[in-house]
Short mmCIF file of C-alpha atoms and ligand atoms in Angstrom, two decimals:
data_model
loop_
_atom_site.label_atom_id
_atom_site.label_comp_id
_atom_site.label_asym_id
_atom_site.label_seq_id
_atom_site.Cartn_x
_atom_site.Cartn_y
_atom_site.Cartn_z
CA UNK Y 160 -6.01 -38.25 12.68
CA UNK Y 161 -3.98 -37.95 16.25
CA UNK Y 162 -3.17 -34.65 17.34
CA UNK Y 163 0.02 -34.81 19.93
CA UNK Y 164 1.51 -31.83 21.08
CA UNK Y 165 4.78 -30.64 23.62
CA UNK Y 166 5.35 -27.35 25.59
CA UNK Y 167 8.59 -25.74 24.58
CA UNK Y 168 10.55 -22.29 25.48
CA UNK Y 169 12.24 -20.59 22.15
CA UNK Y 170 15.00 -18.80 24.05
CA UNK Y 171 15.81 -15.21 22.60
CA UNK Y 172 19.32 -14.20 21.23
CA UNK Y 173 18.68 -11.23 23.22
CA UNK Y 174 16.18 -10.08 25.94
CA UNK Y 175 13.52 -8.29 23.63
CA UNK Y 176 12.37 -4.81 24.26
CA UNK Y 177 9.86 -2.98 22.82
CA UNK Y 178 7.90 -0.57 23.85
CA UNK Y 179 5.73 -1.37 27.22
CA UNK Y 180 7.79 -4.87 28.10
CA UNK Y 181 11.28 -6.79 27.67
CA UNK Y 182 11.35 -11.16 27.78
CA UNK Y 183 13.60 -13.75 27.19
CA UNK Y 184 12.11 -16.74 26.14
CA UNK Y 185 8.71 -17.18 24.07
CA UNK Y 186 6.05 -19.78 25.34
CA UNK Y 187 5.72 -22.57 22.14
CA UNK Y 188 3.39 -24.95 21.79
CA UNK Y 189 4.93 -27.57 19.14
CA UNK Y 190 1.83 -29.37 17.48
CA UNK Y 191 2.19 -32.92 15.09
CA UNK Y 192 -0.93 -34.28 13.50
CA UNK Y 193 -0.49 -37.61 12.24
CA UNK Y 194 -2.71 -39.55 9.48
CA UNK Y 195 -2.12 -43.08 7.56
CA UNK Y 196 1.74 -42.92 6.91
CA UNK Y 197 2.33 -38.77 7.50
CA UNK Y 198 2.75 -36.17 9.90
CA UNK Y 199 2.38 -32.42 9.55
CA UNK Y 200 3.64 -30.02 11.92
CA UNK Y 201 2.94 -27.21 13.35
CA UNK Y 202 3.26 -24.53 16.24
CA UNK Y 203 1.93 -22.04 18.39
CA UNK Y 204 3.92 -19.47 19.54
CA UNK Y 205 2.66 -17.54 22.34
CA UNK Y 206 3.70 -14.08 23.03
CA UNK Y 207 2.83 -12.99 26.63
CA UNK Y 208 0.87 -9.46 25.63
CA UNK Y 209 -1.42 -11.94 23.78
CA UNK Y 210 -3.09 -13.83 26.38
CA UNK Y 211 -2.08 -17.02 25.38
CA UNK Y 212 -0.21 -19.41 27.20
CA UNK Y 213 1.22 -23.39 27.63
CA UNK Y 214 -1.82 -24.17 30.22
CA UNK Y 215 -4.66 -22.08 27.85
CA UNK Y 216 -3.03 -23.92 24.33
CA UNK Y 217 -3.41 -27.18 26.84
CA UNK Y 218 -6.93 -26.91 27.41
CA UNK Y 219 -8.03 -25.79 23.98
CA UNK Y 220 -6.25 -28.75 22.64
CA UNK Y 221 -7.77 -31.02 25.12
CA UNK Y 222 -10.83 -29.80 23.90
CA UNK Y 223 -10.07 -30.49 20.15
CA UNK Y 224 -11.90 -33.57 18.54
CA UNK Y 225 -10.24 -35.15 15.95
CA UNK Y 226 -12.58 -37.30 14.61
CA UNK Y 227 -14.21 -33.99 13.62
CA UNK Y 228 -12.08 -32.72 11.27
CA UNK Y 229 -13.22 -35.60 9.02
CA UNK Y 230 -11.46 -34.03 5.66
CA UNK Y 231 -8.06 -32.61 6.69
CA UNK Y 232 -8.34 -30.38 3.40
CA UNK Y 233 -11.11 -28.70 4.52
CA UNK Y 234 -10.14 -25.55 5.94
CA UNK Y 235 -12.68 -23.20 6.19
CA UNK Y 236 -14.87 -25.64 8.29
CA UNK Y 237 -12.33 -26.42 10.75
CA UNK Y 238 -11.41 -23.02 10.98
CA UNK Y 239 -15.09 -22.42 11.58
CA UNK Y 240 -14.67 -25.43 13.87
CA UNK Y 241 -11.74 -24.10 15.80
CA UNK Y 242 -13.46 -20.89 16.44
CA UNK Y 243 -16.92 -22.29 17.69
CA UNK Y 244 -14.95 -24.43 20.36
CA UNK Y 245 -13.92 -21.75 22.11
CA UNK Y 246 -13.36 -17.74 21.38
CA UNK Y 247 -9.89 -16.19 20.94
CA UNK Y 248 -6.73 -18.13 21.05
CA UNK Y 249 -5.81 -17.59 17.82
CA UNK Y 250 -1.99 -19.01 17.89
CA UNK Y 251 -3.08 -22.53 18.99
CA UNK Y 252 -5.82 -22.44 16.27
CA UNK Y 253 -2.92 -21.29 13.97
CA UNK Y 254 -0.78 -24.71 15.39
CA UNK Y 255 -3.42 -26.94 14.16
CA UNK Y 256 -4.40 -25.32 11.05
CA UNK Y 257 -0.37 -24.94 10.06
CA UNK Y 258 0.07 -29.09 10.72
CA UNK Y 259 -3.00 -29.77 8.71
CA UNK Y 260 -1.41 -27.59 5.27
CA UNK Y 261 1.83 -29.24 6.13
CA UNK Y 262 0.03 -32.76 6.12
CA UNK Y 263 -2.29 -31.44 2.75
CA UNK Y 264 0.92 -30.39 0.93
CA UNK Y 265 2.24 -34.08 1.82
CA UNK Y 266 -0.57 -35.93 0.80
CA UNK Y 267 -0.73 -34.03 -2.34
CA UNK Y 268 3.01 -33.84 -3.01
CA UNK Y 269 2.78 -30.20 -3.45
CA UNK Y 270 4.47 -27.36 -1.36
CA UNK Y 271 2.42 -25.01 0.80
CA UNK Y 272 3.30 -22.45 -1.48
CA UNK Y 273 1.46 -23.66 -4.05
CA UNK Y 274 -1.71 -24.84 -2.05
CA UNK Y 275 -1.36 -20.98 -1.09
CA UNK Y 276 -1.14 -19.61 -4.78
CA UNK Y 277 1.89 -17.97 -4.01
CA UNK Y 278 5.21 -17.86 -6.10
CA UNK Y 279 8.66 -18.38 -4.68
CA UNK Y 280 9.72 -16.04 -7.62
CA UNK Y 281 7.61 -13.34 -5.70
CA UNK Y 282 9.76 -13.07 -2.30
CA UNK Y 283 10.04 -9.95 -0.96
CA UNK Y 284 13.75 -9.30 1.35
CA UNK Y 285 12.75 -10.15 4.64
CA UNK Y 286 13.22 -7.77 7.36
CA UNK Y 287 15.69 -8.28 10.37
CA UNK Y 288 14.39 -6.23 13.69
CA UNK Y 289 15.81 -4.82 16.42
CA UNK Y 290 14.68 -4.11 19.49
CA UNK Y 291 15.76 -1.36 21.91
CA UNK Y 292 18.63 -1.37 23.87
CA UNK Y 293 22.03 0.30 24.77
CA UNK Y 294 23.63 1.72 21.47
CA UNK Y 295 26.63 -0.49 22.17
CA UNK Y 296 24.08 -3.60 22.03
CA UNK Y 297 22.35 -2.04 19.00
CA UNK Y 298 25.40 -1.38 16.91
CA UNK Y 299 26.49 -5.29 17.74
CA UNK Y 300 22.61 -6.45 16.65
CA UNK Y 301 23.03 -4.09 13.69
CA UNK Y 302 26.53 -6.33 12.66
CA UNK Y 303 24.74 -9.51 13.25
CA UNK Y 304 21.95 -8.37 10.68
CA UNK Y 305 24.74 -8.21 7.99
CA UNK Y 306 22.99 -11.19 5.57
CA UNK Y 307 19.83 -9.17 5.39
CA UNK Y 308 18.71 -5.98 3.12
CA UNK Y 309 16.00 -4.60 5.63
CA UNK Y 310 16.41 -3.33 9.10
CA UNK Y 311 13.08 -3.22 11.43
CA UNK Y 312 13.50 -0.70 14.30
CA UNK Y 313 11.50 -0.75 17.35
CA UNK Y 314 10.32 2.83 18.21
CA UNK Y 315 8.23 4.21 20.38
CA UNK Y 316 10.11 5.17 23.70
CA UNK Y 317 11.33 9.05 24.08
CA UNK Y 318 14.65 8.59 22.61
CA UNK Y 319 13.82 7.21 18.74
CA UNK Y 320 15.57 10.38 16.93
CA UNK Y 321 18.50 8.86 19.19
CA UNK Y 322 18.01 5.32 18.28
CA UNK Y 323 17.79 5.72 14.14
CA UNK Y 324 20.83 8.28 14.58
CA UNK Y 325 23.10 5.29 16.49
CA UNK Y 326 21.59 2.82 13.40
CA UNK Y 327 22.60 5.06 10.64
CA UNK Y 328 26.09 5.83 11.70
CA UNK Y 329 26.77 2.27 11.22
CA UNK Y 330 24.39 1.12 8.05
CA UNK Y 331 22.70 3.34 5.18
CA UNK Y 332 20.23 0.09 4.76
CA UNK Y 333 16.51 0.80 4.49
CA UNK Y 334 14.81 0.91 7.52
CA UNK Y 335 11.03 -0.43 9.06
CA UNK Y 336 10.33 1.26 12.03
CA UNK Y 337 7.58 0.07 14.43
CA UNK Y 338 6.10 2.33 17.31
CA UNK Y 339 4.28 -0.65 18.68
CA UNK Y 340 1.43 1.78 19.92
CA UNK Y 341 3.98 3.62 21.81
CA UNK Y 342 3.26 7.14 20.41
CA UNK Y 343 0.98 10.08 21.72
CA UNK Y 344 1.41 13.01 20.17
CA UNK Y 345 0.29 13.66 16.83
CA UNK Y 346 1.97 16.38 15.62
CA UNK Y 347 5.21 15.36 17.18
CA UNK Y 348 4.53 12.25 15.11
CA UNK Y 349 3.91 13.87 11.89
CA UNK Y 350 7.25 15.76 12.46
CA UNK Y 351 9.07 12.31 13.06
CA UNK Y 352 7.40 10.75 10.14
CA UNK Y 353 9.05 13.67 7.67
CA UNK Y 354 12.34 13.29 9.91
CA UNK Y 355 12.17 9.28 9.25
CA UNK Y 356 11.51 9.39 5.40
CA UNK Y 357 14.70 11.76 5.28
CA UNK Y 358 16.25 8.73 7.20
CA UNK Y 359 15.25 5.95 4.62
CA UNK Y 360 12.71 4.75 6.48
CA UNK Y 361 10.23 3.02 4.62
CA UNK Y 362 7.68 1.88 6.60
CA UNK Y 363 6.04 2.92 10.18
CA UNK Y 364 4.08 0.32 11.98
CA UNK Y 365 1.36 0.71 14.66
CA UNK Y 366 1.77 4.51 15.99
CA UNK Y 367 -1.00 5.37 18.15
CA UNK Y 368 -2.99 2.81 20.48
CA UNK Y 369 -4.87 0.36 18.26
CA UNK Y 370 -7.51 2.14 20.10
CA UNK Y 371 -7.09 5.47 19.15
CA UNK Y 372 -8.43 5.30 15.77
CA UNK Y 373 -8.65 9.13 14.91
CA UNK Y 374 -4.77 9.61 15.91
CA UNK Y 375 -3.82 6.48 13.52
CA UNK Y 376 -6.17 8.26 10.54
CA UNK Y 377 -4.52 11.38 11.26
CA UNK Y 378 -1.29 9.95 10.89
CA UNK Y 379 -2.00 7.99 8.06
CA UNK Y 380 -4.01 10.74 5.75
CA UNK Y 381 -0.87 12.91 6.50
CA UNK Y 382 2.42 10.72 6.91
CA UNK Y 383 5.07 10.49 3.93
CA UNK Y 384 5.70 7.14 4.85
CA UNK Y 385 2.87 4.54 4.76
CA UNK Y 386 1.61 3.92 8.66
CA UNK Y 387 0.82 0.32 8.55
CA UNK Y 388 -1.94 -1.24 11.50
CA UNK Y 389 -0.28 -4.40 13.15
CA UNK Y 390 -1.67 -4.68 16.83
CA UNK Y 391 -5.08 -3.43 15.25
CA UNK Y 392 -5.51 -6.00 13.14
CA UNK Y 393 -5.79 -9.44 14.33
CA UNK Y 394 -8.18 -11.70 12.07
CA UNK Y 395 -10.30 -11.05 8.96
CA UNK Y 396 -13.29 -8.65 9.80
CA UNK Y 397 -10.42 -6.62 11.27
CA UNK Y 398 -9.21 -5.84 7.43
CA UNK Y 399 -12.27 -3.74 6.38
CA UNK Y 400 -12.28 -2.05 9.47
CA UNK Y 401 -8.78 -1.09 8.95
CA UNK Y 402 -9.81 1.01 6.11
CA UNK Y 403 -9.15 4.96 6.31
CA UNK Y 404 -6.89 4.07 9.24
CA UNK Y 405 -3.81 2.23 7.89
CA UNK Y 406 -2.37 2.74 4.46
CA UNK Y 407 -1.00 -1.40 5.29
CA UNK Y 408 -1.58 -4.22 7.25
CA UNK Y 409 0.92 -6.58 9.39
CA UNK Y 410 -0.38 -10.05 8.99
CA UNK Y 411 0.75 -12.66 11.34
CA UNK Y 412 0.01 -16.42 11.46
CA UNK Y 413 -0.44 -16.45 14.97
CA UNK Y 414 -2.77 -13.28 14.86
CA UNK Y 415 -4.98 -14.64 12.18
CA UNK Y 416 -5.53 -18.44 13.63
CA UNK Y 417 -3.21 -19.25 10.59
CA UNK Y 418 -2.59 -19.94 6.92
CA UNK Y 419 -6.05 -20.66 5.62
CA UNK Y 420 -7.35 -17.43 6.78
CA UNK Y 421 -4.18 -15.17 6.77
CA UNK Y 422 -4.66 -15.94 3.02
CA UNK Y 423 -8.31 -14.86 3.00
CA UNK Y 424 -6.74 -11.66 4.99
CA UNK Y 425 -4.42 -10.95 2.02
CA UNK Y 426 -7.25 -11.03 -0.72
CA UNK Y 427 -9.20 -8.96 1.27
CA UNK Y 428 -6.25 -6.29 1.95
CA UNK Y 429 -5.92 -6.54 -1.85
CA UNK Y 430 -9.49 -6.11 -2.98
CA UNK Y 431 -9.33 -2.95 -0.25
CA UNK Y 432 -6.20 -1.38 -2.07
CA UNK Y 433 -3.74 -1.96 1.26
CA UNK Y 434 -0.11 -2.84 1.16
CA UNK Y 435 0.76 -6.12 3.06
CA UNK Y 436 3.49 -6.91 5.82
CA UNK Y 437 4.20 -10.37 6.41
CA UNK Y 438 5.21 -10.47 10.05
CA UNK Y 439 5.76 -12.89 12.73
CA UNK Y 440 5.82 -13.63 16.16
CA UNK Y 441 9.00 -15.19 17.63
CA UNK Y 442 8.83 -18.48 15.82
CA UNK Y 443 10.83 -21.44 15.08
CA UNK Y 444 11.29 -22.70 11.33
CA UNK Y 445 8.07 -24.34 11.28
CA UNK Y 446 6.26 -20.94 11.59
CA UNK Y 447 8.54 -19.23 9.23
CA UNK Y 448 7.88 -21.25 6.71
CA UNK Y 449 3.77 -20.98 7.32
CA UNK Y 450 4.98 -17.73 6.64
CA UNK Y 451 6.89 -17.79 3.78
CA UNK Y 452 4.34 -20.08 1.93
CA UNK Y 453 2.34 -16.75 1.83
CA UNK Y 454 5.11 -14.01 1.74
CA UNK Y 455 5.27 -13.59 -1.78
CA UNK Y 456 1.82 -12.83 -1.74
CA UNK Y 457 2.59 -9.35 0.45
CA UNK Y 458 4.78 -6.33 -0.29
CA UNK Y 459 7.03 -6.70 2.98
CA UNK Y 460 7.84 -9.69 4.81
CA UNK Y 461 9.57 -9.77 8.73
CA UNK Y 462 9.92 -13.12 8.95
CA UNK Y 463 13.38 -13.40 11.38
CA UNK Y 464 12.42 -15.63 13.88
CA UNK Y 465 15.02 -18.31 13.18
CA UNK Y 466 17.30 -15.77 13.62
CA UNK Y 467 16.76 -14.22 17.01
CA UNK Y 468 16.49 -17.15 18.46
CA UNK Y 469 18.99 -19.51 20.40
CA UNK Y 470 17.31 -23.14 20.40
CA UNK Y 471 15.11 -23.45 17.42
CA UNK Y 472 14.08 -27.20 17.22
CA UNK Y 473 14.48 -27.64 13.05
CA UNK Y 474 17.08 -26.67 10.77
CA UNK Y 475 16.83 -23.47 9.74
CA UNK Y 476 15.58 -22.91 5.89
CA UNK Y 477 17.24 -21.99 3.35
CA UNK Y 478 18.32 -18.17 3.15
CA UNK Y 479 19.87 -16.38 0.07
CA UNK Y 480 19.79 -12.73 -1.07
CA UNK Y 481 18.12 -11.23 2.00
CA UNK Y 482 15.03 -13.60 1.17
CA UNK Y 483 13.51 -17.21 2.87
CA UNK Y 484 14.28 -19.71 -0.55
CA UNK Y 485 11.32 -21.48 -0.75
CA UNK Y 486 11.80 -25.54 -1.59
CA UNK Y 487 9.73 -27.60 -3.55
CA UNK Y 488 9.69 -29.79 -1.12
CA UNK Y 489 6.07 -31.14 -0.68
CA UNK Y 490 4.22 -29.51 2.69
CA UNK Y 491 5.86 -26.52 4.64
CA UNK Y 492 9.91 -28.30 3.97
CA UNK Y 493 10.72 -28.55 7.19
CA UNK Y 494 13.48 -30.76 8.48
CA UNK Y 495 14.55 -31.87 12.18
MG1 LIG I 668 4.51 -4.71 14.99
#
């Protein structure tokens, strides 16, 4: 097997703000691992707040061995292979293990949704999110999200009341809302949480700091809304320790070093009784559909990265009904 790989910047639709930090562009690391006659692709993408980078993905690929991954269907050991190499990292780990699923599903003529015991019959709506800005902007970003069924708000400044108000004059659509660790006051929390629900909100994502546990428990035991742990939970042993703090978990490929063990993440959440968000970092097609090979495994899905973004290198897939179609197409079914 030859693993090649090229740096590339996903420009943004628009700069994206959420709480703490605003960007333009998103660092990608575009991954193709080619054996015999067939190549599977996949990507990194590297969000700044995560540590990762071009030069880091660089020298962890430099690192990677080939000739060790003897059986490219093997993917707990070359997770397990991945990880011992070097700590962290986990979007670069997720490139190589999405080009390898994308290679097994073309070596066994079968879609990655079926490698990943998912159903394309199962797909939740996918989400469309917005981040903050001017109401003027919002309202525009708020047209441009007319194919989709779900609205994700970024939260988590001091004028959110404000921000759902300038959202709902223009669309009674259910809404996410994520607080990307951006709240710090519990009971004025709890109040927002009853004010959301009355909004149609269906969903509030990461509250408190991932590192105040007690205020994300308190929260949770008390919220009408489930309060869902994103930025808390990263990779597997982070599920149990989830427990009592979320009612949900946001999985994301590039989070959980990928598809092999975002799926291990999902049977864990189950076995634990949490509800599942399928989320996403921004991401061309190629990670999107990594994505939506597990979606309708979860109860939510934000999967829009095709759709804030200005230069996405594939075609995008297929969209119908609020909800990524799924081909059966063999490997992820992505085209150039
Ligand atoms: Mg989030």
């Amino acid at each position: 097997m030859q693993l090649t790989y090229k740096p590339f910047e996903l420009e943004l639709k628009h700069p994206f703000t959420i709480a703490g930090f605003s960007r333009t562009y998103t660092p990608i690391m575009l991954v193709q691992i080619a054996h015999e006659d067939y190549i599977g692709y996949g990507e990194a993408s590297m969000v700044p707040y995560m540590g990762e980078s071009h030069k880091t993905a660089a020298a962890f690929l430099q690192k990677v061995e080939m000739e060790q991954i003897k059986y490219p269907f093997d993917n707990a050991l070359i997770n397990a292979y991945l990880d011992d190499l070097w700590p962290g990292q986990p979007a670069i780990k997720a490139a190589i293990d999405i080009a390898l699923h994308d290679m097994e599903g073309k070596i066994k003529q079968q879609p990655c949704w079926q490698l990943m015991g998912s159903s394309p019959l199962l797909m939740p709506v996918t989400a469309y999110t917005i981040g903050i800005d001017k109401p003027e902007v919002i309202i525009q970003k708020v047209k441009e999200a007319a194919a989709f069924k779900v609205i994700k708000v970024k939260l988590g400044r001091d004028n959110d009341k404000e921000l759902i108000k300038t959202i709902r004059a223009v669309t009674d659509k259910p809404l996410y809302v994520d607080a990307n660790q951006g709240w710090t006051n519990r009971e004025q929390s709890l109040d927002l949480a009853y004010w959301l629900q009355e909004q149609g909100v269906l969903l509030i994502e990461q509250p408190f700091d991932k590192a105040d546990i007690d205020s994300n428990a308190w929260l949770t035991q008390r919220s009408p809304i489930p309060v869902i742990g994103d930025e808390a939970v990263q990779r597997l042993p982070d599920v149990a320790k989830a427990k009592g703090v979320y009612n949900g978990i946001n999985i994301k490929l590039m989070k959980s070093a990928g598809m092999y063990e975002a799926r291990q993440m999902i049977l864990k959440a189950r076995e634990l009784d949490f509800s599942i968000l399928m989320g996403c970092m921004s991401e061309t097609s190629c990670g999107t559909l990594a994505g939506a090979a597990l979606a309708p495994l979860c109860n939510w899905v934000d999967l829009d990265g095709p759709f804030l973004t200005k230069n996405n290198p594939y075609q995008i897939p297929a969209f119908a009904d609020g909800k990524w179609v799924l081909s059966n197409e063999p490997g992820l079914g992505l085209y150039h």
